[in-house]
């Protein structure tokens, strides 16, 4: 009994190429995802219009770290060293400005912008289609 499989050589070559490229391709995919998150995050980060001069400090402070591989896991940190980033993200309480309230000891809540949370949620919605496109561009094999 015999049988013939057409294009087996092409399929094997394609599989070998993908296997050789896979670590580099997955790293490039992770870097692209980090860049997408960075862009979303930067767009959502507010500008401080209450400062004496309009301040882009937080918006311009976001950085993308290096890709780190630990076993079969990859990590890229997107970070800022601006101290107030947590307050801008989650909100905070501050004393009422004098003259704004009869009770100078009152505290007001400044709501957060949730720019990190919303950016991550948006990216999570986009990831399935982005990943499918990546698979298709890399030979459709997974």
GROMACS .gro file of C-alpha atoms in nm:
model
  142
    1UNK     CA    1   0.000   0.000   0.000
    2UNK     CA    2   0.132   0.345  -0.085
    3UNK     CA    3   0.010   0.700  -0.072
    4UNK     CA    4   0.134   1.040  -0.173
    5UNK     CA    5   0.109   1.368   0.016
    6UNK     CA    6   0.134   1.668  -0.209
    7UNK     CA    7   0.348   1.962  -0.102
    8UNK     CA    8   0.487   1.782   0.204
    9UNK     CA    9   0.830   1.933   0.140
   10UNK     CA   10   0.685   2.284   0.134
   11UNK     CA   11   0.487   2.216   0.453
   12UNK     CA   12   0.796   2.079   0.630
   13UNK     CA   13   1.005   2.375   0.519
   14UNK     CA   14   0.738   2.617   0.638
   15UNK     CA   15   0.721   2.442   0.975
   16UNK     CA   16   1.100   2.445   1.011
   17UNK     CA   17   1.114   2.816   0.929
   18UNK     CA   18   0.842   2.898   1.180
   19UNK     CA   19   1.009   2.689   1.448
   20UNK     CA   20   1.340   2.867   1.392
   21UNK     CA   21   1.176   3.211   1.383
   22UNK     CA   22   0.922   3.156   1.658
   23UNK     CA   23   1.119   3.296   1.956
   24UNK     CA   24   1.208   3.609   1.760
   25UNK     CA   25   0.854   3.643   1.623
   26UNK     CA   26   0.694   3.605   1.966
   27UNK     CA   27   0.935   3.865   2.106
   28UNK     CA   28   0.841   4.104   1.825
   29UNK     CA   29   0.473   4.036   1.894
   30UNK     CA   30   0.519   4.116   2.264
   31UNK     CA   31   0.707   4.437   2.183
   32UNK     CA   32   0.428   4.541   1.943
   33UNK     CA   33   0.166   4.476   2.212
   34UNK     CA   34   0.366   4.684   2.461
   35UNK     CA   35   0.391   4.967   2.208
   36UNK     CA   36   0.014   4.956   2.154
   37UNK     CA   37  -0.047   4.976   2.529
   38UNK     CA   38   0.207   5.258   2.564
   39UNK     CA   39   0.033   5.457   2.290
   40UNK     CA   40  -0.313   5.404   2.444
   41UNK     CA   41  -0.182   5.493   2.789
   42UNK     CA   42  -0.009   5.808   2.673
   43UNK     CA   43  -0.321   5.924   2.488
   44UNK     CA   44  -0.537   5.871   2.797
   45UNK     CA   45  -0.300   6.036   3.044
   46UNK     CA   46  -0.433   6.379   3.136
   47UNK     CA   47  -0.240   6.704   3.119
   48UNK     CA   48  -0.231   6.910   3.439
   49UNK     CA   49  -0.411   7.229   3.342
   50UNK     CA   50  -0.417   7.349   3.703
   51UNK     CA   51  -0.041   7.391   3.724
   52UNK     CA   52   0.105   7.740   3.690
   53UNK     CA   53   0.223   7.629   3.350
   54UNK     CA   54   0.043   7.352   3.164
   55UNK     CA   55   0.226   7.033   3.261
   56UNK     CA   56   0.281   6.725   3.045
   57UNK     CA   57   0.514   6.571   3.303
   58UNK     CA   58   0.313   6.254   3.364
   59UNK     CA   59   0.212   6.211   3.001
   60UNK     CA   60   0.573   6.239   2.884
   61UNK     CA   61   0.715   6.024   3.163
   62UNK     CA   62   0.581   5.685   3.053
   63UNK     CA   63   0.855   5.443   2.947
   64UNK     CA   64   0.858   5.094   2.797
   65UNK     CA   65   1.111   4.864   2.962
   66UNK     CA   66   1.307   4.584   2.803
   67UNK     CA   67   1.154   4.252   2.710
   68UNK     CA   68   1.244   3.994   2.975
   69UNK     CA   69   1.209   3.622   2.915
   70UNK     CA   70   1.176   3.396   3.217
   71UNK     CA   71   1.135   3.036   3.104
   72UNK     CA   72   0.834   3.030   2.876
   73UNK     CA   73   0.702   3.366   3.000
   74UNK     CA   74   0.773   3.711   2.865
   75UNK     CA   75   0.747   4.041   3.050
   76UNK     CA   76   0.761   4.403   2.946
   77UNK     CA   77   0.708   4.672   3.204
   78UNK     CA   78   0.548   5.005   3.116
   79UNK     CA   79   0.626   5.246   3.394
   80UNK     CA   80   0.661   5.602   3.517
   81UNK     CA   81   0.867   5.752   3.797
   82UNK     CA   82   0.624   6.039   3.853
   83UNK     CA   83   0.514   6.015   4.216
   84UNK     CA   84   0.159   6.136   4.155
   85UNK     CA   85   0.078   5.876   3.888
   86UNK     CA   86  -0.108   5.657   4.139
   87UNK     CA   87  -0.319   5.953   4.253
   88UNK     CA   88  -0.403   6.042   3.893
   89UNK     CA   89  -0.496   5.679   3.821
   90UNK     CA   90  -0.709   5.605   4.129
   91UNK     CA   91  -0.803   5.946   4.265
   92UNK     CA   92  -0.717   6.105   4.597
   93UNK     CA   93  -0.843   6.327   4.876
   94UNK     CA   94  -0.711   6.674   4.939
   95UNK     CA   95  -0.798   6.961   5.171
   96UNK     CA   96  -1.052   7.210   5.038
   97UNK     CA   97  -0.883   7.530   4.922
   98UNK     CA   98  -0.924   7.817   5.168
   99UNK     CA   99  -1.202   8.053   5.079
  100UNK     CA  100  -1.386   7.789   4.876
  101UNK     CA  101  -1.581   7.655   5.170
  102UNK     CA  102  -1.700   7.795   5.501
  103UNK     CA  103  -1.534   7.496   5.668
  104UNK     CA  104  -1.163   7.524   5.582
  105UNK     CA  105  -1.104   7.174   5.722
  106UNK     CA  106  -1.323   7.000   5.465
  107UNK     CA  107  -1.171   6.749   5.230
  108UNK     CA  108  -1.260   6.701   4.864
  109UNK     CA  109  -1.219   6.387   4.658
  110UNK     CA  110  -1.045   6.422   4.323
  111UNK     CA  111  -1.156   6.128   4.106
  112UNK     CA  112  -0.902   5.922   3.917
  113UNK     CA  113  -0.870   5.904   3.541
  114UNK     CA  114  -0.809   5.525   3.535
  115UNK     CA  115  -0.590   5.569   3.228
  116UNK     CA  116  -0.396   5.246   3.297
  117UNK     CA  117  -0.705   5.038   3.374
  118UNK     CA  118  -0.896   5.160   3.069
  119UNK     CA  119  -0.594   5.123   2.838
  120UNK     CA  120  -0.538   4.762   2.953
  121UNK     CA  121  -0.909   4.683   2.912
  122UNK     CA  122  -0.907   4.827   2.559
  123UNK     CA  123  -0.594   4.631   2.468
  124UNK     CA  124  -0.750   4.310   2.605
  125UNK     CA  125  -1.047   4.362   2.371
  126UNK     CA  126  -0.814   4.409   2.072
  127UNK     CA  127  -0.573   4.125   2.150
  128UNK     CA  128  -0.772   3.831   2.008
  129UNK     CA  129  -0.798   3.985   1.661
  130UNK     CA  130  -0.441   4.114   1.678
  131UNK     CA  131  -0.320   3.767   1.776
  132UNK     CA  132  -0.521   3.601   1.497
  133UNK     CA  133  -0.365   3.841   1.247
  134UNK     CA  134  -0.020   3.758   1.386
  135UNK     CA  135  -0.085   3.384   1.351
  136UNK     CA  136  -0.203   3.433   0.992
  137UNK     CA  137   0.107   3.638   0.909
  138UNK     CA  138   0.328   3.366   1.057
  139UNK     CA  139   0.203   3.077   0.850
  140UNK     CA  140  -0.125   3.007   1.025
  141UNK     CA  141   0.040   2.747   1.246
  142UNK     CA  142   0.008   2.745   1.619
   0.00000   0.00000   0.00000
